[in-house]
XYZ file of C-alpha atoms in Angstrom:
671
model
C 0.000 0.000 0.000
C 1.401 3.374 -0.939
C 1.580 5.863 1.913
C -0.125 8.543 -0.156
C -3.393 6.650 0.175
C -3.492 7.287 3.886
C -2.790 10.928 4.418
C -4.994 13.200 6.447
C -6.732 15.680 4.239
C -6.967 18.823 6.187
C -9.406 21.216 7.762
C -11.886 22.242 5.092
C -15.262 20.535 5.193
C -15.164 19.753 1.497
C -11.797 18.009 1.660
C -12.810 14.708 3.219
C -10.213 12.218 4.364
C -9.535 9.500 1.838
C -8.756 6.802 4.339
C -11.527 4.257 4.703
C -10.342 2.380 1.584
C -7.387 0.013 1.938
C -5.823 -2.037 -0.857
C -3.561 -5.048 -0.544
C -1.817 -6.456 -3.603
C -1.829 -10.213 -3.196
C 0.842 -10.792 -5.814
C -1.042 -13.507 -7.733
C -1.160 -12.976 -11.490
C -4.067 -14.318 -13.518
C -3.678 -14.623 -17.280
C -6.400 -14.111 -19.834
C -6.704 -17.821 -20.531
C -7.077 -18.693 -16.865
C -10.047 -16.386 -16.561
C -11.526 -17.223 -19.924
C -11.664 -13.508 -20.707
C -10.974 -11.666 -23.950
C -7.898 -9.489 -24.296
C -9.809 -6.222 -24.211
C -9.124 -5.726 -20.492
C -5.465 -6.604 -20.330
C -4.945 -3.726 -17.940
C -7.211 -5.447 -15.425
C -6.659 -9.103 -16.161
C -2.879 -8.939 -15.816
C -3.268 -8.008 -12.149
C -5.014 -9.588 -9.220
C -5.477 -6.974 -6.527
C -7.876 -6.986 -3.653
C -9.101 -4.144 -1.506
C -10.466 -4.194 2.026
C -13.393 -1.776 1.850
C -15.131 -0.383 4.917
C -18.941 -0.372 5.105
C -19.936 1.675 8.120
C -23.678 1.206 7.963
C -23.697 -2.577 8.533
C -20.300 -2.524 10.277
C -18.230 -4.621 7.843
C -14.801 -4.606 6.283
C -15.022 -6.517 3.000
C -12.321 -7.930 0.754
C -13.215 -7.193 -2.865
C -11.530 -8.755 -5.884
C -10.358 -6.209 -8.437
C -10.797 -8.613 -11.351
C -14.339 -9.779 -10.733
C -15.391 -6.592 -8.917
C -17.071 -8.911 -6.418
C -16.770 -9.343 -2.653
C -14.844 -12.414 -1.519
C -15.245 -12.333 2.244
C -16.180 -9.961 5.052
C -15.370 -9.435 8.720
C -17.955 -7.976 11.077
C -17.063 -4.829 13.030
C -20.134 -4.172 15.175
C -18.452 -1.444 17.240
C -18.077 0.866 14.221
C -21.603 0.340 12.914
C -23.056 3.711 11.981
C -19.787 5.542 12.729
C -17.249 7.153 10.418
C -14.045 5.105 10.301
C -10.575 5.056 8.755
C -8.621 1.938 7.814
C -5.000 1.100 7.090
C -3.240 -2.147 6.235
C 0.172 -3.278 7.436
C 1.078 -6.806 6.399
C -1.792 -9.165 7.114
C -3.488 -6.773 9.520
C -6.054 -4.066 8.887
C -6.319 -1.310 11.489
C -9.741 0.312 11.820
C -9.954 3.660 13.627
C -13.407 4.734 14.789
C -13.624 8.498 14.264
C -16.487 8.791 16.739
C -14.899 7.009 19.705
C -11.168 7.237 18.960
C -10.891 3.444 19.316
C -8.647 1.289 17.126
C -9.493 -2.313 16.204
C -6.932 -4.678 14.692
C -8.336 -7.104 12.109
C -6.341 -10.239 11.330
C -7.072 -10.752 7.636
C -5.370 -14.157 7.586
C -7.520 -15.537 10.402
C -10.506 -13.373 9.367
C -10.958 -12.187 12.936
C -11.348 -8.773 14.550
C -9.783 -8.038 17.918
C -11.146 -5.915 20.715
C -11.178 -2.130 20.202
C -8.560 -0.128 22.121
C -9.156 3.524 23.114
C -6.269 5.507 21.630
C -7.478 8.920 20.503
C -10.164 11.547 20.733
C -13.222 11.857 18.539
C -12.243 12.771 14.966
C -8.664 11.454 15.366
C -7.537 10.207 11.966
C -5.488 7.143 11.081
C -2.341 7.267 8.960
C -0.567 4.050 7.943
C 2.461 3.067 5.879
C 4.102 -0.334 5.315
C 6.116 0.158 8.510
C 4.104 2.316 10.919
C 0.686 3.621 11.922
C -0.441 6.627 13.922
C -3.550 8.508 15.010
C -3.386 12.225 14.256
C -5.541 14.761 16.069
C -5.305 17.898 13.936
C -7.105 20.201 16.354
C -5.107 19.129 19.415
C -1.810 18.888 17.550
C -1.000 15.352 18.724
C 0.238 12.131 17.137
C -0.325 8.785 18.901
C 1.650 5.830 17.567
C -0.094 2.487 17.081
C 1.503 -0.951 17.251
C 0.267 -2.668 14.061
C 0.839 -6.098 15.633
C -1.613 -5.476 18.472
C -3.564 -2.280 17.734
C -2.330 -0.842 21.045
C -0.183 2.264 21.750
C 3.496 2.051 20.816
C 6.147 4.534 21.843
C 5.456 7.976 23.159
C 2.657 10.277 22.090
C 3.978 13.350 20.278
C 2.121 16.459 21.518
C 3.337 19.641 19.829
C 0.874 22.018 21.457
C -0.174 23.700 18.219
C -2.924 22.690 15.752
C -2.061 21.018 12.464
C -3.773 21.743 9.168
C -2.582 18.615 7.370
C -0.555 15.431 7.790
C 0.961 12.682 5.626
C 2.980 9.556 6.323
C 5.924 8.358 4.228
C 7.049 4.819 3.473
C 9.683 4.881 6.227
C 7.019 5.607 8.857
C 7.683 9.324 9.306
C 4.597 11.452 9.929
C 4.944 14.960 8.513
C 2.592 17.662 9.758
C 2.161 21.337 8.919
C 1.430 23.833 11.686
C 0.086 27.115 10.244
C 0.665 28.907 13.541
C 4.384 28.225 13.171
C 4.533 28.451 9.383
C 6.426 25.154 9.459
C 6.405 21.488 8.523
C 7.545 19.094 11.256
C 8.724 15.456 10.942
C 7.612 13.054 13.679
C 8.674 9.517 14.517
C 7.817 7.330 17.474
C 11.170 8.342 18.981
C 10.300 12.047 18.899
C 9.928 15.188 16.770
C 12.485 16.547 14.336
C 13.355 20.171 13.665
C 10.639 22.415 12.169
C 11.110 23.286 8.492
C 9.919 26.815 7.521
C 7.515 26.681 4.570
C 5.455 29.897 4.875
C 4.598 32.884 6.993
C 2.973 32.072 10.352
C -0.798 32.197 10.085
C -0.997 31.335 6.379
C -2.906 28.253 5.203
C -0.584 25.312 4.548
C -1.094 21.872 3.048
C 0.911 18.692 2.509
C 0.981 16.109 -0.233
C 3.280 13.336 -1.415
C 5.108 13.548 -4.728
C 6.892 10.316 -5.661
C 6.460 9.316 -2.019
C 8.206 12.411 -0.646
C 6.536 15.193 1.364
C 5.753 18.482 -0.374
C 4.280 21.524 1.396
C 1.984 23.997 -0.369
C 1.704 27.622 0.782
C -1.747 29.030 -0.023
C -0.622 32.662 0.013
C 2.049 32.220 -2.656
C 1.063 28.962 -4.356
C 4.620 27.710 -3.885
C 5.055 23.945 -3.533
C 8.386 22.893 -2.048
C 10.067 19.792 -0.719
C 10.447 19.677 3.045
C 12.749 16.668 3.437
C 15.796 18.310 1.834
C 18.065 20.997 3.233
C 17.470 23.378 0.322
C 13.640 23.089 0.536
C 13.614 23.101 -3.262
C 10.652 24.720 -5.009
C 9.196 22.117 -7.352
C 6.090 23.899 -8.673
C 4.188 27.160 -8.559
C 0.422 26.990 -8.294
C -1.928 29.980 -8.482
C -1.795 32.131 -5.360
C -4.810 31.557 -3.149
C -5.100 27.855 -4.024
C -6.639 25.610 -1.395
C -3.433 23.862 -0.273
C -5.233 20.797 1.064
C -6.772 20.208 -2.369
C -3.357 19.531 -3.938
C -2.074 16.059 -4.830
C 1.058 14.644 -6.423
C 1.714 11.659 -8.663
C 3.713 8.594 -7.663
C 6.084 9.093 -10.591
C 6.940 12.607 -9.388
C 6.035 14.276 -12.663
C 2.682 15.913 -11.943
C 1.100 18.079 -9.264
C -2.572 19.050 -9.414
C -4.760 21.357 -7.353
C -8.400 22.433 -7.269
C -9.010 26.182 -7.555
C -12.258 28.108 -7.137
C -13.911 31.203 -8.703
C -14.519 29.646 -11.195
C -13.880 26.062 -10.148
C -11.122 24.447 -12.175
C -8.388 21.847 -11.923
C -4.805 23.057 -12.347
C -2.232 20.485 -13.492
C 1.494 21.288 -13.348
C 4.201 19.296 -15.153
C 6.961 19.409 -12.541
C 9.690 18.784 -15.138
C 8.797 21.570 -17.560
C 6.691 23.850 -15.393
C 3.893 23.725 -17.977
C 0.456 24.399 -16.498
C -2.831 23.049 -17.866
C -6.254 24.255 -16.751
C -9.315 21.997 -16.890
C -12.622 23.828 -16.496
C -15.245 22.298 -14.199
C -18.440 24.164 -15.157
C -21.411 23.876 -12.840
C -19.305 22.478 -9.998
C -18.703 24.327 -6.741
C -15.363 24.077 -4.981
C -17.162 22.716 -1.934
C -18.486 19.755 -3.966
C -15.031 18.296 -4.543
C -12.571 16.224 -2.563
C -8.853 15.596 -2.919
C -7.696 14.490 -6.402
C -6.039 11.115 -6.969
C -3.375 10.718 -9.675
C -2.603 7.405 -11.390
C -1.459 6.338 -14.836
C -1.493 9.846 -16.293
C -5.106 10.434 -15.253
C -6.602 12.528 -12.476
C -9.603 11.178 -10.547
C -11.589 13.891 -8.779
C -14.314 12.815 -6.313
C -17.515 14.884 -6.393
C -19.185 13.940 -3.116
C -22.219 16.126 -3.727
C -23.252 14.135 -6.797
C -21.723 10.790 -5.829
C -19.468 10.580 -8.868
C -15.847 10.681 -10.053
C -14.550 13.119 -12.671
C -11.727 11.626 -14.751
C -9.414 13.825 -16.823
C -6.202 13.237 -18.750
C -4.759 16.693 -18.100
C -4.987 17.866 -21.715
C -7.652 20.455 -20.955
C -10.489 18.399 -22.445
C -13.743 18.086 -20.455
C -13.614 15.404 -17.758
C -15.443 12.096 -18.000
C -18.165 11.739 -15.351
C -18.479 8.285 -13.765
C -21.317 7.706 -11.272
C -20.458 5.840 -8.080
C -23.649 6.223 -6.024
C -25.505 9.113 -7.646
C -26.155 10.473 -4.140
C -24.445 12.944 -1.828
C -22.060 11.374 0.660
C -18.435 10.677 1.422
C -16.313 9.031 -1.263
C -12.945 7.496 -0.384
C -10.469 7.120 -3.245
C -6.835 6.084 -3.696
C -4.461 4.506 -6.198
C -2.718 1.154 -5.717
C -0.557 -0.691 -8.226
C -2.135 1.024 -11.207
C -5.717 0.570 -10.022
C -7.880 3.273 -8.490
C -10.502 2.281 -5.935
C -13.441 4.480 -4.952
C -15.562 3.483 -1.964
C -18.787 4.905 -0.558
C -18.315 3.934 3.108
C -21.925 4.553 4.129
C -23.436 2.725 1.140
C -23.086 -0.624 -0.695
C -21.439 0.876 -3.790
C -17.806 1.119 -4.844
C -15.959 1.318 -8.187
C -12.570 0.029 -9.363
C -10.723 1.731 -12.248
C -7.964 0.637 -14.589
C -7.327 3.776 -16.589
C -10.726 4.873 -17.859
C -12.146 1.343 -17.724
C -14.151 0.874 -14.577
C -16.352 -1.708 -12.889
C -19.114 -1.187 -10.354
C -18.912 -3.058 -7.056
C -21.596 -4.078 -4.586
C -19.841 -4.711 -1.280
C -22.754 -6.382 0.426
C -26.211 -7.681 -0.410
C -29.316 -8.462 1.602
C -29.758 -12.015 2.809
C -33.310 -13.139 3.539
C -34.022 -13.259 7.249
C -30.898 -11.294 8.183
C -31.426 -8.033 10.050
C -28.255 -6.493 8.642
C -26.713 -6.328 5.155
C -24.193 -9.119 4.697
C -21.212 -9.362 2.397
C -21.576 -11.679 -0.557
C -18.752 -14.226 -0.704
C -17.713 -14.821 -4.304
C -14.822 -16.849 -5.637
C -12.263 -14.835 -7.547
C -12.426 -17.509 -10.235
C -16.112 -16.996 -10.880
C -17.207 -15.373 -14.136
C -16.579 -11.650 -14.078
C -19.009 -9.026 -15.235
C -18.071 -7.054 -18.296
C -16.742 -3.565 -17.577
C -19.126 -0.669 -17.866
C -18.940 3.038 -18.369
C -21.328 3.555 -15.478
C -22.707 1.505 -12.588
C -25.787 -0.475 -13.574
C -29.231 0.459 -12.348
C -30.451 -1.389 -9.272
C -33.024 -4.103 -9.586
C -36.443 -2.970 -8.413
C -39.259 -5.216 -7.283
C -42.684 -4.269 -8.500
C -45.380 -3.659 -5.913
C -48.819 -5.116 -6.430
C -52.170 -3.762 -5.356
C -51.317 -4.368 -1.692
C -48.219 -3.715 0.357
C -45.596 -6.453 0.009
C -43.159 -7.802 2.573
C -39.478 -7.054 2.226
C -36.686 -9.232 3.561
C -34.134 -6.429 3.387
C -33.381 -3.817 5.986
C -31.628 -1.512 3.564
C -30.792 -3.171 0.262
C -32.327 -5.295 -2.397
C -30.856 -8.602 -3.486
C -28.311 -6.878 -5.695
C -26.859 -5.042 -2.726
C -28.019 -1.621 -3.888
C -30.463 0.476 -1.963
C -33.927 0.706 -3.480
C -34.295 3.865 -5.454
C -30.587 4.596 -5.271
C -29.527 3.856 -8.854
C -27.611 6.726 -10.394
C -28.639 7.925 -13.817
C -25.889 7.144 -16.348
C -24.314 10.080 -18.113
C -25.323 10.611 -21.749
C -23.363 8.418 -24.063
C -22.450 5.922 -21.380
C -23.724 2.376 -21.329
C -24.646 0.080 -18.488
C -23.502 -3.490 -18.112
C -24.541 -6.432 -15.979
C -24.117 -6.317 -12.249
C -21.439 -8.080 -10.263
C -22.453 -11.523 -9.054
C -24.772 -11.572 -6.059
C -27.039 -14.206 -4.589
C -30.447 -14.803 -6.033
C -33.209 -13.056 -4.124
C -35.337 -15.131 -1.811
C -39.044 -14.551 -2.209
C -40.641 -12.997 0.864
C -44.133 -13.901 2.025
C -46.807 -11.349 1.205
C -47.821 -8.921 3.921
C -51.267 -7.692 4.785
C -52.145 -4.318 3.255
C -50.858 -1.395 5.295
C -53.795 0.554 6.656
C -54.215 3.493 9.005
C -53.775 2.496 12.641
C -52.006 -0.767 11.738
C -49.215 -2.281 13.837
C -46.509 -3.650 11.521
C -44.661 -6.780 12.586
C -42.980 -7.387 9.223
C -41.501 -5.183 6.526
C -43.861 -3.604 4.024
C -43.999 -1.267 1.033
C -46.812 1.193 0.339
C -48.473 1.241 -3.064
C -50.718 4.236 -2.356
C -51.095 7.212 -0.011
C -52.687 6.656 3.399
C -55.306 9.262 4.406
C -55.888 8.689 8.120
C -58.353 9.796 10.767
C -56.906 7.457 13.416
C -54.843 8.994 16.220
C -51.761 7.083 15.026
C -50.984 6.518 11.375
C -48.721 3.448 11.623
C -47.095 1.671 14.584
C -43.857 -0.311 14.254
C -44.461 -3.315 16.496
C -41.478 -5.652 15.985
C -37.722 -5.684 15.540
C -36.098 -5.407 12.114
C -39.050 -3.876 10.292
C -38.622 -1.681 7.210
C -41.476 0.535 6.052
C -40.839 1.745 2.516
C -43.256 4.575 1.759
C -42.303 4.125 -1.892
C -42.807 7.807 -2.687
C -46.206 7.950 -0.969
C -47.560 10.021 1.933
C -49.083 9.112 5.295
C -51.518 11.984 5.874
C -53.804 12.993 8.773
C -57.066 14.367 7.393
C -58.881 15.343 10.636
C -58.218 18.493 12.585
C -56.884 18.506 16.142
C -57.026 20.981 18.990
C -55.837 21.442 22.550
C -53.969 18.444 23.917
C -54.855 16.157 21.021
C -51.664 14.680 19.618
C -52.142 12.524 16.526
C -48.869 10.821 15.559
C -47.840 9.827 12.047
C -45.442 6.953 12.807
C -44.730 5.575 16.293
C -41.605 3.497 16.980
C -41.487 2.219 20.570
C -39.433 -0.482 22.292
C -37.997 -2.028 19.119
C -34.684 -2.123 17.273
C -33.576 -2.259 13.650
C -36.311 -0.021 12.208
C -36.055 1.729 8.844
C -38.553 4.250 7.446
C -37.719 5.487 3.960
C -38.697 7.168 0.713
C -41.785 9.271 1.340
C -43.502 11.931 3.418
C -45.721 12.481 6.445
C -48.273 15.298 6.588
C -51.009 16.724 8.794
C -50.280 15.020 12.133
C -49.292 16.989 15.208
C -46.203 14.817 15.757
C -44.851 13.262 12.584
C -42.504 10.570 13.938
C -42.349 9.573 17.614
C -39.417 7.353 18.686
C -39.160 6.012 22.252
C -36.939 3.384 23.868
C -35.720 2.249 20.448
C -32.348 1.241 18.992
C -30.843 1.488 15.518
C -33.504 3.512 13.723
C -32.811 4.768 10.191
C -34.923 7.534 8.646
C -33.899 7.815 4.999
C -35.164 10.026 2.194
C -38.112 11.424 4.159
C -39.911 14.743 3.683
C -41.350 16.031 6.979
C -42.827 19.515 6.520
C -45.464 21.621 8.346
C -45.952 20.037 11.767
C -46.079 20.975 15.424
C -43.295 18.479 16.254
C -41.365 16.884 13.397
C -39.324 14.331 15.342
C -39.775 13.479 19.013
C -37.017 11.143 20.228
C -36.782 9.860 23.798
C -34.546 7.262 25.484
C -33.285 5.922 22.158
C -29.889 5.040 20.698
C -28.570 4.914 17.165
C -31.199 7.118 15.505
C -29.795 8.039 12.086
C -31.216 10.511 9.560
C -29.956 10.597 5.990
C -31.201 12.725 3.083
C -34.179 13.763 5.215
C -35.920 17.153 5.408
C -37.468 18.279 8.718
C -38.677 21.831 8.094
C -41.312 24.136 9.607
C -40.898 27.868 10.165
C -44.213 28.421 11.986
C -44.027 29.987 15.433
C -44.159 27.339 18.130
C -43.211 24.423 15.870
C -40.447 22.121 17.128
C -38.402 20.409 14.409
C -36.561 17.950 16.643
C -37.090 17.283 20.332
C -34.335 14.909 21.478
C -34.150 13.723 25.099
C -31.766 11.184 26.645
C -30.931 9.836 23.192
C -28.275 9.500 20.520
C -29.106 10.927 17.080
C -27.074 11.549 13.935
C -27.968 13.350 10.697
C -25.916 12.850 7.507
C -25.873 13.076 3.705
C -27.766 16.296 3.082
C -30.212 16.099 5.975
C -31.836 19.504 6.527
C -33.387 20.433 9.881
C -34.789 23.950 10.036
C -37.615 25.859 11.652
C -38.696 27.702 14.746
C -37.150 25.638 17.554
C -35.025 22.549 18.148
C -33.919 20.841 21.367
C -31.033 18.553 22.286
C -31.690 17.578 25.927
C -29.455 15.189 27.882
C -28.402 13.677 24.544
C -25.648 13.320 21.984
C -26.674 15.031 18.742
C -24.438 14.893 15.659
C -24.865 16.290 12.148
C -22.430 15.635 9.285
C -22.585 16.968 5.718
C -25.969 18.510 6.495
C -27.611 21.820 7.367
C -29.403 23.205 10.393
C -31.252 26.493 10.776
C -33.573 27.516 13.614
C -34.779 30.670 15.242
C -33.898 29.025 18.561
C -31.879 25.876 19.235
C -31.258 24.710 22.810
C -28.455 22.416 24.009
C -29.092 21.644 27.653
C -28.816 19.260 30.608
C -25.397 17.787 29.814
C -25.873 17.413 26.056
C -23.169 17.284 23.404
C -23.860 18.702 19.936
C -21.324 18.115 17.135
C -21.718 19.684 13.689
C -19.231 19.125 10.855
C -18.974 19.894 7.136
C -22.260 21.682 6.552
C -24.271 24.872 7.007
C -24.866 26.019 10.593
C -27.504 28.741 10.281
C -29.270 28.918 13.645
C -30.313 32.455 14.541
C -29.725 31.743 18.244
C -28.034 28.689 19.735
C -28.048 28.464 23.530
C -25.390 26.203 25.080
C -26.199 25.704 28.743
C -23.688 25.095 31.536
C -22.294 21.565 31.421
C -23.057 21.182 27.701
C -20.825 21.486 24.645
C -21.158 22.631 21.045
C -18.561 21.815 18.370
C -18.858 23.298 14.875
C -16.021 22.623 12.417
C -15.358 22.826 8.685
C -18.730 24.482 8.072
C -20.377 27.634 6.774
C -21.773 29.831 9.528
C -24.737 32.165 9.299
C -24.867 35.510 11.055
C -26.371 33.981 14.192
C -25.652 34.240 17.887
C -24.325 31.902 20.564
C -25.591 32.205 24.112
C -25.188 30.396 27.407
C -22.134 29.427 29.418
C -21.437 25.941 28.056
C -18.324 24.917 26.156
C -18.153 25.793 22.476
C -15.517 24.927 19.857
C -15.596 26.723 16.493
C -12.811 25.719 14.101
C -12.031 25.916 10.381
C -15.340 27.563 9.494
C -16.286 30.274 7.016
C -18.703 33.089 7.778
C -19.314 34.656 11.164
C -21.269 34.011 14.330
C -21.593 36.241 17.377
C -20.391 34.498 20.524
C -22.076 36.370 23.362
């Protein structure tokens, strides 16, 4: 594994860390005859590479074959389920760092076993790994904690420098290089201690790091100068436009090219390090905040667009980039190059893609197994017939729904491993091919029609709107039930007054619930969740209510691509008490008032905007990589608010609780 695949990609919300994807070249070579394949894919068939891909939603790390684009085996990681995570491979071990808890788990890929997690870092600590070393880097705290790859436990001394970092990389010899903008310097760190700071810019200027031919290069945003930091002369190797986002720069393994993303207008700048020639590739219709760090391999640049769930591929000649869908949905994409292949993983979804040059194959990391409450990896022999390559991922299989609601055996995916309704639309001129092998679907028994006031004990899909006069629209009455609204609405058609509280969907005392793909209207409380575990609300539209979400005594409540919006006076968008809730992937919560009471509330890659938002009674609220637009946020004593890598509105902060505001744009008044 090349060390450039595991560097920490900086402070800006749009530059997401490319770490959750780990490749391991097995060294076995398969010829064309052995696979029975034609010679058209020699670039793929002359290699046999596998990648260990993280899937955070079911809590799996899956080995995927680069030839067949099919999963071979998977190892369960229940402690990281629903959390962001980074991975790194050293020898036969994969290290998994939980960004939420700071714990590290060592996975023995030879024995296919995961060890016990070890607390090593703080929340949001990031994992760096090379063939010889591994470390957790806490950018905000300015610390590096070394990890023993043989055990997943601490090794050597922690390296606290007492100043925040803006970026970090690790080289093949196990040296961690960091840049500290406050010092204007790059600093080498090993488990034995820190080396001498290397000046690379004026103190206070934005600085970034990348690897060029495996060697560290610092980029100064103010001047655009890229220079080596591991040589005494600190040689200037390239000059990028002044004002470039330094964390959006990347170098090639051959040492010939350096690229960077530049805004206003958004474009990709490619520099030939040998000649100094600069090429500009226009990216019309793309915002700088949509893009992640470029990956260079084989003369091509791969640019993740996390807003659209795609990869832009360009050859650096100035021609328009090729657009390759990965998921077709907003969400983190993790990409890196290994032995001539480029892997792109969607950690929170089933999809991934493997590239050889411009040829690419879609991957489904896991598929639903009938009767299983969680998605499970599909084990496929690497010698099985491979799907033909495609220019875009194939559309997902969709089951038709008859005149009544039908039962579903899947919590989150269909039998192909893709989420219902999640198929990206291929770009014009691109064709779709067959899907990677996956098990045949198992027919599920039919369910009774969903009706107003019903208690569901098995999964079901709506085939029409429900217009209800009952005090509760639908009750979830068993574990592992999925209610697919299928684009329909559950609507309350009677008025209410005083203390009357009609509820759209009630989830009480159960686990493993999913509500998806539709809307709720007219009820006083739209969704009421109590004493529940592992609840997913996906693709829902909750508008015009008195209380959008009421969540009490529950754990693992997850919102994705869900709108909870009401600006009316007195309306409460979310009322969270003694619970754990997370919003991701474009979730939007906005309105008059929101409450996080004695709870842990987290929002990632989302937006929030209220007239009043209250964080009280020991609550923790964490907001990253989004739009924080509350007019007034009150943080009470004993509570904490963390907002990082986000756009701030012109709101106000009140109260005496702890607040951390870092790497944001815009302003907020801290009273």
